[in-house]
CSV table of C-alpha atoms in Angstrom, one decimal:
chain,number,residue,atom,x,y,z
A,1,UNK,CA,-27.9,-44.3,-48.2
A,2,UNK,CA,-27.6,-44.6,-51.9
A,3,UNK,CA,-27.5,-41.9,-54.3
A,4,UNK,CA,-31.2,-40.9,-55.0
A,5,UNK,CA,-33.2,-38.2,-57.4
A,6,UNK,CA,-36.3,-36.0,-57.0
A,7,UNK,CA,-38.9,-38.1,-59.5
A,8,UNK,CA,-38.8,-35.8,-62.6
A,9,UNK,CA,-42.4,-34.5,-62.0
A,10,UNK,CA,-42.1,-33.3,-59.3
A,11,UNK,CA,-38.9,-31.7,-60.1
A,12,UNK,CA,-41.0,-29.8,-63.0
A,13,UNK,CA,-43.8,-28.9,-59.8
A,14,UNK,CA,-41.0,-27.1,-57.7
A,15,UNK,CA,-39.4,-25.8,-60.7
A,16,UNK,CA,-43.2,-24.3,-61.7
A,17,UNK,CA,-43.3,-22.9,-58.1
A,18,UNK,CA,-39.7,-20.8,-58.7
A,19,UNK,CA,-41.3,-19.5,-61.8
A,20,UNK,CA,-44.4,-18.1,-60.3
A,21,UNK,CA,-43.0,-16.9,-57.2
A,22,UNK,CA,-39.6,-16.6,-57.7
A,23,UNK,CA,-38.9,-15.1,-54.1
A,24,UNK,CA,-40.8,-17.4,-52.1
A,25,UNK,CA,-39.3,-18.4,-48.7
A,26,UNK,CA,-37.5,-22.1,-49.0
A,27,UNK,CA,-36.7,-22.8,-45.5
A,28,UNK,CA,-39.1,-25.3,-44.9
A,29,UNK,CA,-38.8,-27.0,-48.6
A,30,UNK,CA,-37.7,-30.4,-48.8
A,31,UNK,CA,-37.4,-34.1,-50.4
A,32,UNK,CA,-35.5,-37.0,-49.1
A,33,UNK,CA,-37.0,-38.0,-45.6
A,34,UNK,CA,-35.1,-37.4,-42.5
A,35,UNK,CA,-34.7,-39.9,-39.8
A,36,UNK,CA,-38.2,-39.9,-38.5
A,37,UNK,CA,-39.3,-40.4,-41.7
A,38,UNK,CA,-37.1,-43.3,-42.6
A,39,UNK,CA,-38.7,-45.0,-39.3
A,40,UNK,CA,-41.9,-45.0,-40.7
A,41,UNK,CA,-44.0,-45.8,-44.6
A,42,UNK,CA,-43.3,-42.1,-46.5
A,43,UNK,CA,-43.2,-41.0,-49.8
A,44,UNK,CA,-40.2,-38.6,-48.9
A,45,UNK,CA,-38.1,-41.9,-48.5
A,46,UNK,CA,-35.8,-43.7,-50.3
A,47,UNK,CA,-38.1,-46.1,-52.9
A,48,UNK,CA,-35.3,-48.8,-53.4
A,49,UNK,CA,-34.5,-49.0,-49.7
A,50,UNK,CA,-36.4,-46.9,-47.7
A,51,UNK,CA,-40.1,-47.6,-46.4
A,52,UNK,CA,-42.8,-46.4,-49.0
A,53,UNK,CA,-46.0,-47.8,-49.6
A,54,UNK,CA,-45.4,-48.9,-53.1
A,55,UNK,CA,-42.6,-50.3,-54.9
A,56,UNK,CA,-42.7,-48.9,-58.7
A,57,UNK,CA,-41.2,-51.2,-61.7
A,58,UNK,CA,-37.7,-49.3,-62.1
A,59,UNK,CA,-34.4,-50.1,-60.0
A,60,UNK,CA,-33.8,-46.4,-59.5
A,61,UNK,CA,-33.4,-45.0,-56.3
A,62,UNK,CA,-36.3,-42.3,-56.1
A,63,UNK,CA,-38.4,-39.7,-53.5
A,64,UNK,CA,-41.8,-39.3,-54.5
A,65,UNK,CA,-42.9,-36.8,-52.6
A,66,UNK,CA,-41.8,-33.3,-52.0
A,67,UNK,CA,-42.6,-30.0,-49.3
A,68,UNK,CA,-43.3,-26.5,-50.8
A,69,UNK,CA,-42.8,-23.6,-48.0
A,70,UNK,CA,-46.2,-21.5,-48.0
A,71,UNK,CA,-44.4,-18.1,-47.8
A,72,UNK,CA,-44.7,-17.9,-51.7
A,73,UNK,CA,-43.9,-14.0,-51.7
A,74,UNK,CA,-45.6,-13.0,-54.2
A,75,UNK,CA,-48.8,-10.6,-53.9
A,76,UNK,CA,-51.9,-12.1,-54.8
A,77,UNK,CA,-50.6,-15.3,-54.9
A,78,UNK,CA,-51.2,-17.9,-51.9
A,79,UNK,CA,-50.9,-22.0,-50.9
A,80,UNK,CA,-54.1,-22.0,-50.9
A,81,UNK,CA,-54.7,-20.6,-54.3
A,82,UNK,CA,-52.2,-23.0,-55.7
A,83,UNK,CA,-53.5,-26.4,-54.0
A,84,UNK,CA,-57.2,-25.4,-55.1
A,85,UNK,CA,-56.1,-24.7,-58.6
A,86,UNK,CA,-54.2,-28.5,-58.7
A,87,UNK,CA,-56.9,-30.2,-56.9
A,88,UNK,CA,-59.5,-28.7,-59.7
A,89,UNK,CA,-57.1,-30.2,-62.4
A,90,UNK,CA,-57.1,-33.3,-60.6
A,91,UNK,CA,-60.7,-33.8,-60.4
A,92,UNK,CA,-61.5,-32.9,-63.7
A,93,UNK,CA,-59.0,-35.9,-65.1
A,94,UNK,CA,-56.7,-32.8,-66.4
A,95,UNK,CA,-53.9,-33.6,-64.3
A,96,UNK,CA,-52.9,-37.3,-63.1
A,97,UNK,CA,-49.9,-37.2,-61.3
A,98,UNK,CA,-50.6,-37.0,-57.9
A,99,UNK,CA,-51.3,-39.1,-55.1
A,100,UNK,CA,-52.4,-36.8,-52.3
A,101,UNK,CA,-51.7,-33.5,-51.1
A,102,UNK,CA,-51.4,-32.5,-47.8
A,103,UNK,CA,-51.4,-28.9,-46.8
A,104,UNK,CA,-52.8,-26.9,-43.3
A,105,UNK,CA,-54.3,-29.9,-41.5
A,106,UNK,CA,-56.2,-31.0,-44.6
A,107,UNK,CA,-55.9,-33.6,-47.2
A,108,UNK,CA,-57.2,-34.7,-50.6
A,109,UNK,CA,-56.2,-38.2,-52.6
A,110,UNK,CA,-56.6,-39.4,-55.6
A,111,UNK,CA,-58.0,-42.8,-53.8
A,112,UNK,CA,-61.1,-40.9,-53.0
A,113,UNK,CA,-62.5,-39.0,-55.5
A,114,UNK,CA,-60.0,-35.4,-54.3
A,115,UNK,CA,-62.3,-35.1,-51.8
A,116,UNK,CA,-61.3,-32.8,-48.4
A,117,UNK,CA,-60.4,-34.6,-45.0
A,118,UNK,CA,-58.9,-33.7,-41.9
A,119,UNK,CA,-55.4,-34.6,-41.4
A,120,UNK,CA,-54.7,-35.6,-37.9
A,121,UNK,CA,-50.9,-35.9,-38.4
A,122,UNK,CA,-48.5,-34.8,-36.0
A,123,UNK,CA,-47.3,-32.5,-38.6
A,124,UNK,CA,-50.3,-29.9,-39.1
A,125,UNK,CA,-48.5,-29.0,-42.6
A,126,UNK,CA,-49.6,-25.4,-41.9
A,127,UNK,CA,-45.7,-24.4,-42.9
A,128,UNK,CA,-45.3,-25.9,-46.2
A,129,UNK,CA,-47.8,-27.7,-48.4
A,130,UNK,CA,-47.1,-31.6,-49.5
A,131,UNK,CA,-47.1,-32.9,-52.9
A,132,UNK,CA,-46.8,-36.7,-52.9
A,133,UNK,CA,-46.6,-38.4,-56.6
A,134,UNK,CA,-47.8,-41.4,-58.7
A,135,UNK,CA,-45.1,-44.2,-58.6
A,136,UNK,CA,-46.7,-45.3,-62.5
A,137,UNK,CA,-43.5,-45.2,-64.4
A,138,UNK,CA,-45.2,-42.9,-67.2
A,139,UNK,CA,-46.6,-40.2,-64.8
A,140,UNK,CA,-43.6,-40.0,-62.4
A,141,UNK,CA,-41.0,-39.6,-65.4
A,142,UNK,CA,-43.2,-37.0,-66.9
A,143,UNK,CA,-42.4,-33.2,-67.3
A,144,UNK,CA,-45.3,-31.9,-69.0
A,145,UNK,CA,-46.3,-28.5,-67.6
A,146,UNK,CA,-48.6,-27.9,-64.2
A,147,UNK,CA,-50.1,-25.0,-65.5
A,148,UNK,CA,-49.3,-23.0,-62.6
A,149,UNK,CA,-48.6,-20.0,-64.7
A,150,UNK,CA,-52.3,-20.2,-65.6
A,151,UNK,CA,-53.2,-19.3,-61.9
A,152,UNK,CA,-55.7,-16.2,-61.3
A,153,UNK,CA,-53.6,-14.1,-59.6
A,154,UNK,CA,-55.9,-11.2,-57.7
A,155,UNK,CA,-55.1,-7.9,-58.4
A,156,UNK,CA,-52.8,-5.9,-56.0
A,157,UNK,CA,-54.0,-2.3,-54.9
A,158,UNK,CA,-50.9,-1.3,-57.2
A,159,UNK,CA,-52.2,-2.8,-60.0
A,160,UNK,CA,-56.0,-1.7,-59.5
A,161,UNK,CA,-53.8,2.1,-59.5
A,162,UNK,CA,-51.6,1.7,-62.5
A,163,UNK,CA,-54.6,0.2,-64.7
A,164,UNK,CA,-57.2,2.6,-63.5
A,165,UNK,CA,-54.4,5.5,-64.2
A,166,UNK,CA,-53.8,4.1,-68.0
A,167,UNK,CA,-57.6,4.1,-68.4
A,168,UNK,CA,-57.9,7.6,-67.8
A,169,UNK,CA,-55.0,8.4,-69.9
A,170,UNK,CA,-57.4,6.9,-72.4
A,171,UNK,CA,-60.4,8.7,-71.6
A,172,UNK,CA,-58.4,12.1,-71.5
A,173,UNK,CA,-57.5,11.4,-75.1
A,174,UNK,CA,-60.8,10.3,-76.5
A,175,UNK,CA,-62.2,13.0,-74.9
A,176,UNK,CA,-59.6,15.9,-75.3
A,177,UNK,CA,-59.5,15.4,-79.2
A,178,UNK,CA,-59.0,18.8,-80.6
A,179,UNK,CA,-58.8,19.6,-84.3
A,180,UNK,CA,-56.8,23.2,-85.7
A,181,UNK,CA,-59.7,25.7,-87.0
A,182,UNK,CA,-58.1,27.4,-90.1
A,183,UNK,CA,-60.5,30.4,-89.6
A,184,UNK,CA,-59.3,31.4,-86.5
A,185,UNK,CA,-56.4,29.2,-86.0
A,186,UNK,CA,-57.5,27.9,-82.6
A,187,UNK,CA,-57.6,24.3,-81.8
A,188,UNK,CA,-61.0,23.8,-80.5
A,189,UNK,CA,-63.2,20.2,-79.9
A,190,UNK,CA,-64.4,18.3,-82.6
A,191,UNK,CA,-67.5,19.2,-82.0
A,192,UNK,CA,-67.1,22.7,-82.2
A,193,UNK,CA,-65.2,22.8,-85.4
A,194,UNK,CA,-68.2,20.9,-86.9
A,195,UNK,CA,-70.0,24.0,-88.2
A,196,UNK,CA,-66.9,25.2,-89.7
A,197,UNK,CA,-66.2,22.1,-91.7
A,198,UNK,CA,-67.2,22.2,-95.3
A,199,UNK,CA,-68.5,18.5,-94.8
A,200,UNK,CA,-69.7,16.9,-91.7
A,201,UNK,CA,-68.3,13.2,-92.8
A,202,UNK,CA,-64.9,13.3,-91.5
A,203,UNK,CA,-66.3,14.0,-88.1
A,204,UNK,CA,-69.1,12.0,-88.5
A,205,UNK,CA,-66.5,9.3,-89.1
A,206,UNK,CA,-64.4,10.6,-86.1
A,207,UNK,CA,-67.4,11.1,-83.5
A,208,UNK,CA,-68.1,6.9,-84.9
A,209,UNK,CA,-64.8,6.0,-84.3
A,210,UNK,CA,-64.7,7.9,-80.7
A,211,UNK,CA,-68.1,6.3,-79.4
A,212,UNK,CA,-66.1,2.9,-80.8
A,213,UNK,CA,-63.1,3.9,-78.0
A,214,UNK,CA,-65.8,4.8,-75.5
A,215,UNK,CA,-67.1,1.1,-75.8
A,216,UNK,CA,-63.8,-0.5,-75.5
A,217,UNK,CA,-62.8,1.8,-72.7
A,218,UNK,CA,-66.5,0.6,-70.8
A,219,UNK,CA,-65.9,-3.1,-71.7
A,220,UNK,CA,-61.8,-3.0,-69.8
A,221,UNK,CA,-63.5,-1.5,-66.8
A,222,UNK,CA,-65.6,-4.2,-66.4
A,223,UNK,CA,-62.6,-6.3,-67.0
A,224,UNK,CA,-60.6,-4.7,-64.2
A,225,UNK,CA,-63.9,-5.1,-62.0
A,226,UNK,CA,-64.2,-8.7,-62.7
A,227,UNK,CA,-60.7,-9.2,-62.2
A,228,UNK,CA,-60.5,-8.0,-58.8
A,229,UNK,CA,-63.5,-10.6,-57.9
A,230,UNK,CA,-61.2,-13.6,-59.2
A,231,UNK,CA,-61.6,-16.6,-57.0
A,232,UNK,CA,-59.9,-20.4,-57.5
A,233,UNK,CA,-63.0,-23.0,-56.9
């Protein structure tokens, strides 16, 4: 067989995948067809002298279609979560370099709108996910970005810890503000000190600018609780 390349977009797809989850299991990646794929029409094959179902306008010897494992690795992070977020793209006109994709007996194409069907294939794709590419010249030679590093990732019960820890770091310093008296050279709470103060406007200031904290500190909890609700359409 001749010597062949990955088209380039879809060498910028994998390359987004080793980004994002840059542990992920490769075992059942792959490219170039094997012999039962040469035997029959597939986008893994050879497009100069294999069997695909379309013939683009260049003489170069090309695979337009490419397997991601599912084991991405990566807490948070799933197949699923990556296919929905490509086939929302897709949809919405954002994103026109695919064909189909095939992943855990389903599949969506361009041909029909994106919309879900059953794949009956022997291969049940429940191992890796398939990625299958446009043969237009323009689309298959580009290597604008996927986006993937855009994907909600859900928070791990790590994350949820080290977050809800720094917020009470926060909290304990709003709260624990203590200013020096000079009468009795104690450092007590703002609050207290107030009747020693010879004016009130400093700590006026200071109690504005710690109900100001307060506020921010409420709206990044709600953050964190929205956050942890993060689902892919």
């Amino acid at each position: 067989m001749a010597d062949w390349i990955l088209v380039p977009c879809l060498v910028k797809l994998r390359s987004e995948f080793n980004t994002i989850a840059p542990n992920r299991d490769k075992e059942s990646d792959g490219s170039i067809g094997d012999s039962a794929h040469q035997a029959s029409q597939s986008d893994h094959n050879d497009d100069e002298v294999g069997n695909v179902p379309i013939h683009d306008a260049d003489k170069i010897h090309e695979v337009h279609a490419i397997d991601v494992d599912v084991d991405l690795r990566e807490p948070g992070l799933t197949m699923e979560t990556v296919v929905q977020f490509l086939l929302k793209r897709c949809r919405s006109g954002a994103e026109k370099r695919l064909r189909y994709i095939i992943f855990n007996r389903r599949i969506w194409q361009q041909s029909n709108g994106w919309k879900q069907q059953t794949y009956s294939g022997s291969n049940p794709h429940d191992h890796h996910a398939h990625f299958s590419s446009s043969y237009t010249t323009s689309l298959e030679a580009s290597t604008a970005s996927w986006h993937l590093e855009d994907i909600p990732v859900a928070l791990t019960s790590s994350d949820k810890s080290w977050i809800s820890g720094e917020i009470n770091k926060v909290e304990e310093r709003v709260w624990g503000f203590r200013m020096r008296n000079p009468y009795t050279n104690v450092n007590q709470a703002a609050s207290d000190f107030q009747r020693y103060a010879p004016s009130k406007q400093p700590l006026n200031d200071l109690s504005r600018q710690i109900a100001e904290l307060s506020e921010q500190v409420a709206q990044l909890q709600k953050q964190v609780a929205a956050l942890t609700m993060v689902q892919v359409d």
